[in-house]
XYZ file of C-alpha atoms in Angstrom:
675
model
C 149.451 -155.593 -72.982
C 145.854 -156.401 -73.875
C 144.816 -157.291 -77.427
C 141.099 -156.914 -76.632
C 140.876 -153.562 -78.406
C 141.909 -155.160 -81.727
C 139.520 -156.655 -84.275
C 140.167 -160.282 -85.409
C 142.302 -159.320 -88.418
C 144.355 -156.838 -86.401
C 144.904 -159.423 -83.685
C 146.031 -162.005 -86.258
C 148.539 -159.490 -87.643
C 150.005 -158.865 -84.189
C 150.324 -162.559 -83.340
C 151.858 -163.641 -86.671
C 155.532 -162.907 -85.976
C 157.597 -165.435 -87.956
C 158.296 -165.400 -91.690
C 157.293 -162.883 -94.374
C 153.989 -161.100 -93.722
C 152.027 -158.699 -95.931
C 149.499 -156.518 -94.121
C 147.162 -154.971 -96.675
C 145.949 -152.034 -94.619
C 143.137 -150.087 -96.227
C 142.653 -146.374 -95.529
C 141.559 -145.696 -91.943
C 141.957 -149.324 -90.865
C 144.151 -148.615 -87.826
C 147.474 -149.789 -89.258
C 149.609 -147.713 -86.860
C 147.867 -149.357 -83.931
C 148.569 -152.784 -85.422
C 152.250 -152.068 -86.108
C 152.918 -150.647 -82.635
C 151.088 -153.511 -80.917
C 153.037 -155.986 -83.043
C 156.362 -154.458 -81.959
C 155.205 -154.403 -78.347
C 154.095 -158.056 -78.610
C 157.524 -159.074 -79.911
C 159.252 -157.355 -76.998
C 156.757 -158.043 -74.212
C 155.193 -161.427 -74.946
C 157.855 -163.043 -77.151
C 160.852 -161.690 -75.227
C 162.679 -160.463 -78.339
C 165.679 -158.211 -77.633
C 164.518 -154.675 -78.610
C 167.809 -154.102 -80.439
C 166.951 -156.933 -82.829
C 163.885 -155.061 -84.129
C 164.007 -152.594 -87.027
C 160.972 -150.531 -88.052
C 161.334 -148.332 -91.136
C 159.007 -145.462 -92.055
C 159.043 -142.731 -94.682
C 158.891 -139.680 -92.423
C 160.476 -138.581 -89.172
C 157.019 -137.728 -87.853
C 155.821 -141.300 -88.401
C 158.980 -142.652 -86.740
C 158.508 -140.419 -83.696
C 154.832 -141.352 -83.396
C 155.612 -145.063 -83.635
C 158.365 -144.822 -81.003
C 156.079 -142.892 -78.637
C 153.209 -145.356 -79.008
C 155.476 -148.357 -78.493
C 156.919 -146.660 -75.385
C 153.393 -146.333 -73.991
C 152.992 -150.108 -74.359
C 156.389 -151.503 -73.286
C 158.058 -148.632 -71.449
C 160.433 -145.929 -72.573
C 163.696 -147.725 -71.774
C 162.874 -150.713 -73.988
C 161.296 -148.595 -76.739
C 164.423 -146.457 -77.074
C 166.481 -149.553 -77.879
C 164.271 -150.386 -80.871
C 165.622 -148.999 -84.155
C 162.754 -146.910 -85.567
C 163.911 -144.700 -88.416
C 163.397 -143.502 -91.965
C 165.197 -145.174 -94.868
C 167.607 -142.260 -95.127
C 168.428 -141.982 -91.438
C 169.015 -145.762 -91.255
C 171.429 -145.612 -94.195
C 173.106 -142.522 -92.812
C 173.801 -144.381 -89.578
C 175.282 -147.331 -91.485
C 177.475 -145.056 -93.611
C 178.722 -143.034 -90.631
C 180.093 -146.312 -89.290
C 181.347 -147.968 -92.487
C 181.672 -145.484 -95.385
C 185.467 -145.333 -95.072
C 185.540 -148.711 -96.836
C 184.246 -146.880 -99.938
C 186.904 -144.153 -99.773
C 184.876 -141.422 -98.026
C 185.551 -139.800 -94.667
C 183.003 -140.309 -91.891
C 182.246 -136.570 -91.610
C 180.706 -136.521 -95.109
C 178.189 -133.802 -95.970
C 174.685 -134.564 -97.240
C 173.811 -132.286 -100.150
C 170.257 -131.024 -100.315
C 168.465 -129.941 -103.474
C 169.980 -126.439 -103.643
C 173.532 -127.795 -103.263
C 172.870 -130.401 -105.953
C 171.433 -127.805 -108.332
C 174.399 -125.527 -107.872
C 176.903 -128.292 -108.606
C 174.977 -129.730 -111.541
C 174.524 -126.268 -113.080
C 178.298 -125.753 -113.070
C 178.892 -129.175 -114.624
C 176.259 -128.587 -117.319
C 177.920 -125.323 -118.275
C 181.240 -127.141 -118.647
C 179.635 -129.698 -120.981
C 177.892 -127.031 -123.072
C 177.646 -123.359 -122.026
C 174.739 -122.873 -124.459
C 172.699 -125.865 -123.326
C 169.482 -124.002 -122.359
C 168.242 -126.975 -120.294
C 166.575 -126.923 -116.881
C 168.812 -128.080 -114.033
C 165.871 -129.832 -112.327
C 165.306 -132.039 -115.382
C 168.915 -133.267 -115.294
C 168.798 -133.758 -111.538
C 165.598 -135.818 -111.879
C 167.224 -138.092 -114.474
C 170.252 -138.701 -112.251
C 168.033 -139.277 -109.213
C 165.927 -141.764 -111.172
C 169.054 -143.698 -112.164
C 170.230 -143.851 -108.546
C 166.810 -144.994 -107.326
C 167.193 -147.849 -109.797
C 170.713 -148.517 -108.441
C 172.319 -147.609 -111.772
C 175.834 -146.076 -111.461
C 177.155 -143.687 -114.152
C 178.436 -146.526 -116.335
C 174.958 -148.075 -116.512
C 172.889 -144.987 -117.294
C 169.462 -146.041 -118.683
C 169.211 -146.233 -122.500
C 167.331 -143.395 -124.218
C 166.022 -142.375 -127.635
C 168.274 -140.525 -130.043
C 167.634 -136.795 -129.817
C 166.671 -136.902 -126.123
C 168.847 -133.925 -125.178
C 167.938 -134.081 -121.467
C 169.094 -137.704 -121.169
C 172.205 -136.928 -123.217
C 173.158 -134.124 -120.832
C 172.352 -136.231 -117.755
C 174.514 -139.075 -119.088
C 177.417 -136.650 -119.596
C 176.997 -134.926 -116.209
C 176.317 -137.975 -114.015
C 179.904 -139.351 -113.827
C 181.397 -135.887 -113.215
C 178.740 -135.195 -110.603
C 179.670 -138.346 -108.678
C 183.393 -137.554 -108.905
C 182.770 -134.025 -107.629
C 180.644 -135.241 -104.729
C 183.355 -137.651 -103.644
C 186.097 -135.026 -103.932
C 183.986 -132.758 -101.689
C 183.407 -135.677 -99.269
C 179.699 -135.300 -99.900
C 176.734 -137.491 -100.837
C 173.181 -136.698 -101.871
C 169.984 -138.304 -100.571
C 169.843 -140.936 -103.293
C 173.465 -141.896 -102.577
C 172.580 -142.792 -98.986
C 170.715 -145.918 -100.077
C 172.761 -146.675 -103.196
C 176.058 -146.531 -101.279
C 174.762 -148.868 -98.561
C 173.747 -151.421 -101.211
C 177.180 -150.993 -102.820
C 178.791 -151.444 -99.396
C 176.870 -154.705 -98.953
C 177.931 -155.845 -102.457
C 181.640 -155.111 -101.988
C 181.963 -156.000 -98.309
C 179.733 -158.995 -97.462
C 180.953 -158.931 -93.869
C 179.264 -155.557 -93.353
C 175.981 -156.909 -94.728
C 176.211 -159.972 -92.472
C 176.770 -157.772 -89.420
C 173.532 -155.843 -90.019
C 171.601 -158.978 -90.978
C 172.723 -160.566 -87.727
C 171.612 -157.541 -85.751
C 168.061 -157.195 -87.109
C 166.022 -160.388 -86.633
C 162.626 -158.703 -87.150
C 162.093 -156.016 -89.790
C 158.952 -153.993 -90.496
C 158.369 -151.432 -93.251
C 155.450 -148.994 -93.248
C 153.870 -147.515 -96.424
C 155.495 -150.301 -98.434
C 153.564 -149.346 -101.572
C 155.726 -146.198 -101.796
C 159.088 -147.989 -101.964
C 161.321 -147.740 -105.025
C 163.782 -150.335 -106.323
C 166.672 -149.104 -104.151
C 164.566 -149.230 -100.964
C 163.160 -152.634 -101.899
C 166.657 -154.010 -102.532
C 168.012 -152.630 -99.261
C 165.202 -154.183 -97.205
C 165.387 -157.498 -99.038
C 169.110 -157.697 -98.295
C 168.711 -156.822 -94.611
C 165.939 -159.396 -94.169
C 167.875 -162.075 -96.071
C 169.056 -164.136 -93.107
C 166.051 -164.417 -90.787
C 163.168 -163.817 -93.197
C 160.982 -162.208 -90.524
C 159.945 -159.394 -92.833
C 156.608 -157.647 -92.255
C 155.419 -154.942 -94.636
C 152.383 -152.727 -94.193
C 150.759 -150.860 -97.037
C 147.934 -150.341 -99.466
C 148.489 -150.655 -103.194
C 145.356 -148.534 -103.706
C 147.219 -145.601 -102.119
C 150.362 -145.823 -104.254
C 150.484 -142.248 -105.602
C 154.197 -141.467 -105.943
C 155.117 -143.147 -109.229
C 156.498 -139.843 -110.496
C 159.278 -140.073 -107.905
C 160.130 -143.715 -108.444
C 157.674 -145.597 -106.208
C 156.847 -149.003 -107.649
C 153.463 -150.494 -106.615
C 154.783 -153.795 -107.982
C 156.800 -154.159 -104.778
C 153.601 -154.735 -102.815
C 151.574 -156.346 -105.623
C 154.262 -159.011 -106.168
C 155.210 -159.485 -102.506
C 154.321 -163.179 -102.496
C 156.597 -163.729 -105.541
C 159.488 -161.869 -103.926
C 159.018 -163.684 -100.602
C 157.675 -167.220 -101.195
C 155.480 -168.574 -98.417
C 154.382 -165.095 -97.366
C 151.245 -164.821 -95.257
C 148.710 -162.120 -96.246
C 146.262 -160.409 -93.870
C 143.765 -157.802 -95.047
C 142.717 -154.952 -92.767
C 139.452 -153.768 -94.313
C 137.401 -152.419 -91.411
C 137.506 -148.632 -91.614
C 137.303 -146.491 -88.470
C 137.267 -143.115 -90.209
C 134.584 -142.592 -92.852
C 130.852 -143.104 -93.302
C 129.440 -145.972 -95.360
C 128.491 -143.708 -98.297
C 132.045 -142.355 -98.543
C 133.528 -145.861 -98.395
C 131.184 -147.181 -101.088
C 132.242 -144.327 -103.368
C 135.929 -145.072 -102.697
C 135.525 -148.832 -103.218
C 133.685 -148.528 -106.523
C 136.061 -145.942 -107.966
C 139.203 -147.920 -107.144
C 137.663 -151.187 -108.379
C 138.121 -149.877 -111.932
C 141.890 -150.401 -111.571
C 142.579 -153.916 -112.829
C 146.038 -154.539 -111.307
C 145.399 -154.361 -107.587
C 144.943 -156.519 -104.502
C 141.241 -157.203 -104.055
C 139.818 -155.664 -100.891
C 136.839 -153.553 -99.862
C 136.632 -151.092 -96.994
C 133.620 -151.352 -94.684
C 132.434 -149.671 -91.507
C 130.229 -150.605 -88.594
C 129.184 -146.940 -88.462
C 126.357 -144.979 -90.074
C 125.658 -144.446 -93.769
C 126.066 -140.691 -93.309
C 125.419 -137.847 -95.754
C 125.472 -138.531 -99.452
C 128.404 -137.194 -101.427
C 127.627 -133.722 -102.692
C 128.255 -132.915 -106.359
C 128.247 -129.223 -107.228
C 128.217 -127.932 -110.804
C 129.663 -124.417 -110.953
C 129.910 -121.730 -113.603
C 133.631 -121.056 -113.275
C 136.548 -121.124 -110.810
C 135.304 -118.122 -108.793
C 131.832 -119.618 -108.511
C 133.412 -122.883 -107.377
C 135.417 -121.130 -104.651
C 132.330 -119.245 -103.421
C 130.352 -122.503 -103.293
C 132.966 -123.992 -100.984
C 133.222 -120.875 -98.814
C 129.441 -120.609 -98.374
C 129.304 -124.178 -97.117
C 132.184 -123.588 -94.720
C 130.563 -120.418 -93.359
C 127.275 -122.276 -92.965
C 128.973 -125.085 -90.996
C 130.864 -122.679 -88.764
C 127.902 -120.380 -88.163
C 125.035 -122.853 -87.975
C 126.615 -126.167 -86.959
C 129.243 -124.685 -84.643
C 132.044 -126.460 -86.504
C 135.634 -125.173 -86.496
C 137.363 -123.827 -89.579
C 140.051 -126.518 -89.136
C 137.378 -129.180 -89.722
C 137.383 -128.261 -93.425
C 139.963 -129.218 -96.039
C 140.106 -128.187 -99.695
C 142.140 -130.765 -101.614
C 143.423 -129.908 -105.074
C 145.215 -131.793 -107.826
C 147.396 -128.874 -108.968
C 149.039 -125.930 -107.207
C 147.540 -123.558 -109.773
C 144.074 -124.189 -108.304
C 144.998 -122.585 -104.965
C 145.199 -118.977 -106.211
C 141.476 -118.348 -106.685
C 140.692 -120.026 -103.337
C 143.240 -117.873 -101.533
C 141.747 -114.737 -103.101
C 138.152 -115.651 -102.260
C 138.969 -116.814 -98.728
C 140.740 -113.525 -97.995
C 137.831 -111.554 -99.444
C 135.394 -113.505 -97.247
C 137.718 -113.070 -94.225
C 137.886 -116.814 -93.703
C 141.169 -117.907 -92.058
C 143.151 -120.524 -93.963
C 146.557 -122.216 -94.063
C 148.308 -123.414 -97.189
C 150.213 -126.674 -96.739
C 153.124 -127.311 -99.063
C 154.513 -123.802 -99.592
C 158.168 -122.866 -99.210
C 159.649 -124.651 -96.209
C 161.951 -123.292 -93.527
C 165.225 -124.862 -94.670
C 164.478 -123.942 -98.307
C 164.676 -120.191 -97.576
C 167.746 -118.366 -98.898
C 168.768 -116.730 -95.625
C 168.534 -120.099 -93.860
C 170.561 -121.841 -96.583
C 173.249 -119.141 -96.319
C 173.541 -119.506 -92.543
C 173.512 -123.311 -92.682
C 176.211 -123.184 -95.397
C 178.614 -121.671 -92.856
C 177.905 -124.481 -90.411
C 178.299 -127.139 -93.105
C 181.664 -125.784 -94.187
C 182.847 -125.509 -90.585
C 182.268 -129.271 -90.278
C 183.541 -130.301 -93.730
C 186.382 -128.183 -95.256
C 186.123 -130.222 -98.481
C 182.553 -129.013 -99.077
C 183.333 -126.635 -101.942
C 179.729 -125.989 -102.959
C 178.987 -124.381 -99.599
C 182.423 -122.724 -99.492
C 181.649 -120.913 -102.744
C 178.230 -119.948 -101.373
C 179.714 -118.177 -98.336
C 183.035 -116.851 -99.639
C 181.544 -113.444 -100.399
C 178.340 -113.546 -98.394
C 177.946 -111.248 -96.608
C 179.912 -109.107 -99.053
C 183.550 -108.832 -97.994
C 185.358 -107.748 -101.185
C 185.967 -111.176 -102.741
C 184.394 -110.781 -106.161
C 183.663 -113.236 -108.952
C 186.995 -112.544 -110.648
C 188.951 -113.460 -107.516
C 186.814 -116.569 -106.985
C 187.480 -117.692 -110.570
C 191.232 -117.215 -110.040
C 191.101 -119.369 -106.925
C 189.044 -122.088 -108.652
C 191.491 -122.224 -111.588
C 194.443 -122.439 -109.174
C 192.685 -125.280 -107.346
C 192.069 -127.208 -110.580
C 195.567 -126.689 -112.019
C 197.337 -127.584 -108.773
C 194.840 -130.376 -107.913
C 194.550 -128.913 -104.423
C 191.387 -128.496 -102.335
C 189.959 -125.005 -102.808
C 190.237 -124.258 -99.079
C 194.007 -124.888 -99.166
C 194.331 -122.525 -102.129
C 192.358 -119.822 -100.294
C 194.579 -120.153 -97.214
C 197.633 -119.285 -99.315
C 195.878 -116.914 -101.739
C 198.381 -114.116 -101.048
C 201.006 -116.160 -102.940
C 198.925 -116.042 -106.138
C 200.223 -113.048 -108.151
C 196.867 -112.272 -109.818
C 195.070 -111.824 -106.466
C 195.268 -108.129 -105.513
C 196.155 -106.935 -102.007
C 192.616 -105.888 -101.086
C 191.179 -109.286 -102.017
C 194.055 -111.032 -100.238
C 193.307 -109.093 -97.034
C 189.647 -110.066 -97.270
C 190.566 -113.722 -97.826
C 192.969 -113.723 -94.858
C 190.225 -112.289 -92.629
C 187.765 -114.884 -93.939
C 190.210 -117.731 -93.247
C 190.944 -116.448 -89.732
C 187.234 -116.156 -88.938
C 186.428 -119.671 -90.204
C 189.346 -121.318 -88.412
C 188.612 -119.499 -85.158
C 184.994 -120.674 -85.146
C 185.947 -124.168 -86.300
C 188.234 -124.363 -83.266
C 185.495 -123.088 -80.975
C 182.897 -125.541 -82.299
C 185.354 -128.428 -81.805
C 186.379 -127.334 -78.307
C 183.122 -128.602 -76.835
C 181.579 -125.223 -76.057
C 177.914 -124.403 -76.445
C 176.867 -124.863 -80.068
C 174.026 -122.330 -80.026
C 176.151 -119.626 -78.391
C 179.029 -120.152 -80.826
C 176.676 -120.037 -83.824
C 175.043 -116.832 -82.537
C 178.440 -115.161 -82.120
C 179.621 -116.343 -85.554
C 176.523 -114.981 -87.308
C 177.110 -111.662 -85.524
C 180.811 -111.654 -86.446
C 180.122 -112.117 -90.163
C 177.414 -109.434 -90.131
C 174.566 -111.636 -91.333
C 171.824 -109.439 -89.844
C 173.344 -106.250 -91.302
C 173.500 -107.903 -94.733
C 169.832 -108.880 -94.537
C 168.882 -105.317 -93.585
C 170.596 -104.027 -96.740
C 168.223 -105.985 -98.968
C 165.660 -103.872 -100.895
C 162.564 -105.359 -99.313
C 159.835 -104.429 -96.855
C 160.713 -104.155 -93.174
C 158.292 -106.993 -92.408
C 160.035 -109.401 -94.801
C 163.486 -108.405 -93.570
C 162.515 -108.934 -89.931
C 161.055 -112.324 -90.826
C 164.350 -113.319 -92.470
C 166.316 -112.209 -89.432
C 163.964 -114.225 -87.228
C 164.576 -117.247 -89.466
C 168.323 -117.011 -88.852
C 167.664 -116.688 -85.129
C 165.489 -119.786 -85.376
C 168.569 -121.772 -86.455
C 170.249 -120.793 -83.181
C 167.077 -121.825 -81.325
C 167.081 -125.176 -83.123
C 170.723 -125.704 -82.131
C 169.858 -124.962 -78.499
C 166.973 -127.463 -78.593
C 169.230 -130.088 -80.151
C 171.865 -129.508 -77.442
C 169.279 -129.948 -74.712
C 168.019 -133.247 -76.141
C 171.154 -134.910 -77.559
C 173.307 -137.018 -75.278
C 176.569 -135.921 -76.902
C 175.724 -132.910 -79.078
C 177.999 -132.077 -82.001
C 177.645 -129.649 -84.876
C 177.878 -132.520 -87.371
C 175.118 -134.330 -85.477
C 172.868 -131.282 -85.700
C 173.528 -130.865 -89.431
C 172.714 -134.507 -90.018
C 169.359 -133.997 -88.278
C 168.723 -130.971 -90.505
C 169.656 -132.856 -93.674
C 167.327 -135.745 -92.822
C 164.311 -133.605 -91.954
C 161.190 -134.405 -93.961
C 160.172 -131.670 -96.353
C 156.832 -131.254 -94.584
C 158.351 -130.905 -91.115
C 161.042 -128.213 -90.732
C 160.960 -125.153 -88.551
C 158.061 -122.855 -87.866
C 156.364 -123.742 -91.155
C 155.743 -127.342 -90.130
C 152.580 -129.074 -91.234
C 151.716 -129.899 -87.630
C 151.762 -126.264 -86.510
C 149.635 -125.186 -89.444
C 147.089 -127.946 -88.901
C 146.804 -126.943 -85.233
C 145.444 -123.517 -86.177
C 141.706 -122.931 -86.448
C 141.831 -122.335 -90.179
C 140.584 -123.942 -93.381
C 143.266 -126.223 -94.833
C 144.314 -125.833 -98.469
C 146.588 -128.587 -99.720
C 147.347 -130.871 -102.631
C 145.914 -134.367 -102.840
C 149.459 -135.751 -102.579
C 150.098 -133.831 -99.338
C 146.809 -134.999 -97.804
C 147.807 -138.656 -97.595
C 147.706 -139.846 -93.985
C 145.379 -137.049 -92.844
C 141.632 -136.908 -92.212
C 139.036 -134.149 -91.881
C 135.313 -134.049 -91.007
C 134.540 -132.082 -94.202
C 136.504 -132.469 -97.453
C 136.054 -130.487 -100.667
C 137.603 -131.657 -103.932
C 137.312 -128.865 -106.521
C 138.306 -129.321 -110.147
C 136.676 -132.741 -110.484
C 137.252 -132.542 -114.221
C 139.183 -134.120 -117.045
C 142.560 -132.404 -117.195
C 142.683 -131.881 -113.439
C 141.686 -135.304 -112.093
C 142.774 -137.272 -114.012
C 145.516 -134.803 -114.821
C 146.116 -134.176 -118.515
C 149.654 -135.584 -118.211
C 148.304 -138.931 -117.050
C 146.594 -139.399 -120.381
C 149.222 -137.960 -122.702
C 152.602 -138.114 -121.011
C 154.391 -139.669 -118.052
C 151.867 -140.856 -115.464
C 148.990 -143.267 -115.929
C 145.277 -143.060 -115.266
C 145.462 -145.859 -112.680
C 147.685 -143.720 -110.454
C 145.308 -140.772 -110.900
C 142.438 -143.017 -109.818
C 144.452 -143.997 -106.747
C 144.968 -140.294 -106.041
C 141.198 -139.780 -106.293
C 140.725 -142.692 -103.884
C 143.131 -141.080 -101.403
C 141.187 -137.816 -101.605
C 137.818 -139.489 -101.056
C 139.055 -141.446 -98.030
C 140.340 -138.300 -96.277
C 136.702 -137.387 -95.496
C 135.145 -138.556 -92.241
C 131.599 -137.170 -92.404
C 130.988 -135.253 -95.611
C 132.611 -135.187 -99.055
C 131.796 -132.550 -101.671
C 133.005 -132.797 -105.281
C 132.925 -129.657 -107.428
C 133.377 -129.083 -111.159
C 133.070 -126.025 -113.413
C 131.475 -125.565 -116.819
C 134.356 -123.347 -117.935
C 137.706 -121.988 -116.732
C 139.882 -119.163 -117.925
C 142.906 -120.091 -120.041
C 145.093 -117.425 -121.600
C 142.338 -114.896 -120.944
C 139.562 -116.902 -122.596
C 136.862 -119.115 -121.117
C 137.535 -122.755 -121.968
C 134.743 -125.351 -121.602
C 135.440 -128.211 -119.194
C 134.435 -131.859 -119.105
C 133.416 -133.608 -115.888
C 135.920 -136.180 -114.564
C 135.397 -139.770 -115.647
C 135.772 -140.695 -111.966
C 132.446 -139.040 -111.155
C 130.573 -141.539 -113.335
C 132.293 -144.349 -111.409
C 130.655 -143.256 -108.143
C 127.278 -145.034 -107.690
C 124.273 -142.740 -108.076
C 122.718 -143.979 -104.841
C 125.528 -142.471 -102.722
C 125.785 -139.069 -104.431
C 123.451 -136.182 -105.100
C 123.524 -132.921 -107.016
C 123.730 -129.822 -104.821
C 123.127 -126.182 -105.658
C 126.130 -123.941 -106.307
C 126.973 -120.693 -104.495
C 124.389 -117.926 -104.283
C 121.371 -120.202 -104.561
C 120.919 -122.835 -101.863
C 122.816 -124.614 -99.144
C 122.411 -128.237 -98.202
C 121.687 -129.322 -94.637
C 121.491 -133.098 -94.370
C 118.850 -134.172 -96.886
C 117.074 -130.804 -96.684
C 117.559 -128.045 -99.288
C 117.756 -124.745 -97.390
C 117.418 -121.436 -99.237
C 119.720 -118.592 -98.243
C 116.764 -116.418 -97.223
C 115.444 -119.176 -94.916
C 118.877 -119.659 -93.432
C 119.287 -115.923 -92.866
C 115.877 -115.800 -91.154
C 116.881 -118.695 -88.888
C 120.118 -117.002 -87.918
C 118.316 -113.710 -87.231
C 115.761 -115.572 -85.136
C 118.555 -117.016 -83.001
């Protein structure tokens, strides 16, 4: 493997293999290339056993890309022996092997958001039927406690009168008890339980420490306390711990990420070596100068400055608009000009927004102008109701203790088991301290259950047990799932819904897509099992699943609409950032509530560095609020961009900008007609 394609800093990062290492990788500095070459160097030049290397990423896509690029350097057989995984899939693998020590069975279920919400809602109603609180708020509080490795008995202190924290404190212990009784865990448990396993069973920790001699973590600035603790424990024996990240791109504080993990790396790991990757291979010099000067206003950060050997490029366009519609038209005119005059593709353009509410006017105007677009970050495949219902059957087939999914499917499709019967069964389960499934199997013995409901329950039990037997017999998973969905009448139930034919057919196709996914899994897995498939589903990144994946959308020739948060890791020739105003960026909450302005500035920095060739910032004089025009103030971040790298541009309906030349619409039209 040649290192000649690496710059001096990249080469130093690859060759420094022993001890703690912090790679400060600025935006567009080729960090993936460095990480993959470093892994390949360990295996190829240093002769390290591939099984002694652990590389941890945040998304399955990043893990797959890293594995593929390492395979291209050292060969597929050696690359496949390297453990490249997300935090959650790594912990899931550890728990599948060792969770019995904590009193769980190995076939535990992983509850997604909808399962969690359903369980927490029931527990909240038991605490106080008149609570009037949002389930998501309670779930967030519990998740935050777990990400800080705080069990129910150590719930964070809170102010008197904080009703959300009071409810979360009351629900948390019952939630954990319920999860364990259902032989289930949630995503936050995956890491917390592994740390607990290491605490209570040091021999387990030593086994994994002994296995992984070299550990690397990507996007380290996004780690929370639980992830930091897990990695610190795993790296405790050998100390060969390399982290890659950029504190200037830490934008997930609202979900527990702590930039202090990367800022204080040298304190956490004494003797750590630090290498800065500052040469940018993505953006023009003007764009990088804007990014550097904006982010320099954050005081607590690692000092670095991006630079490029490339051209200065176009200045950053600043467009002052009348209102939101004018702003959208200004963007669309520029896109149409680029596509028509410069022969650019629609996919070369991205519109990055701070809030989801900003997308509506752009969607309306893009449709009116007949400009194709894709919206990244909408409802995902495995979040759709019909998909959740079908997956619930598969989850319960695997785990008969999974009562949340049992209650979801007991009368779906409708089979004559109403709410009254379900309540009777639940009460019998609680009073007899028996699993709900055992109560259902002998429901005919319960006097209050009428004959019709008992017949329906017997048929339900027979159907479930027959398909459980078939799934366990080693037959084809996809074929068995297809036949089960047909047997329960899932398609007929979807056709009964009062919706358009188009929507109904799309829902039916979504259920069929589950069968297709099972078939794909069978073809690729060495020893396919239904539980293995469901684990893959549970660990999917939110931006990846099914036909709505980000990759498929980005492959279309269409303008990309997405949030600034979703844009991280991507790049586009032309980037538009509308709503460059106080209240949007920085968001009003950053000033008055939870977040902080520093994180908003980092979010602005991420947006700026997505642009390769041209960046356009737009702001409006006024926007509608509750039916009235409300004046707006330009973002403070605009004043932080040096005047020499930005220039005012005309808004829609007046002029377009072509390089440094102002081109009137009439001139442009004449040029196009002349062609």
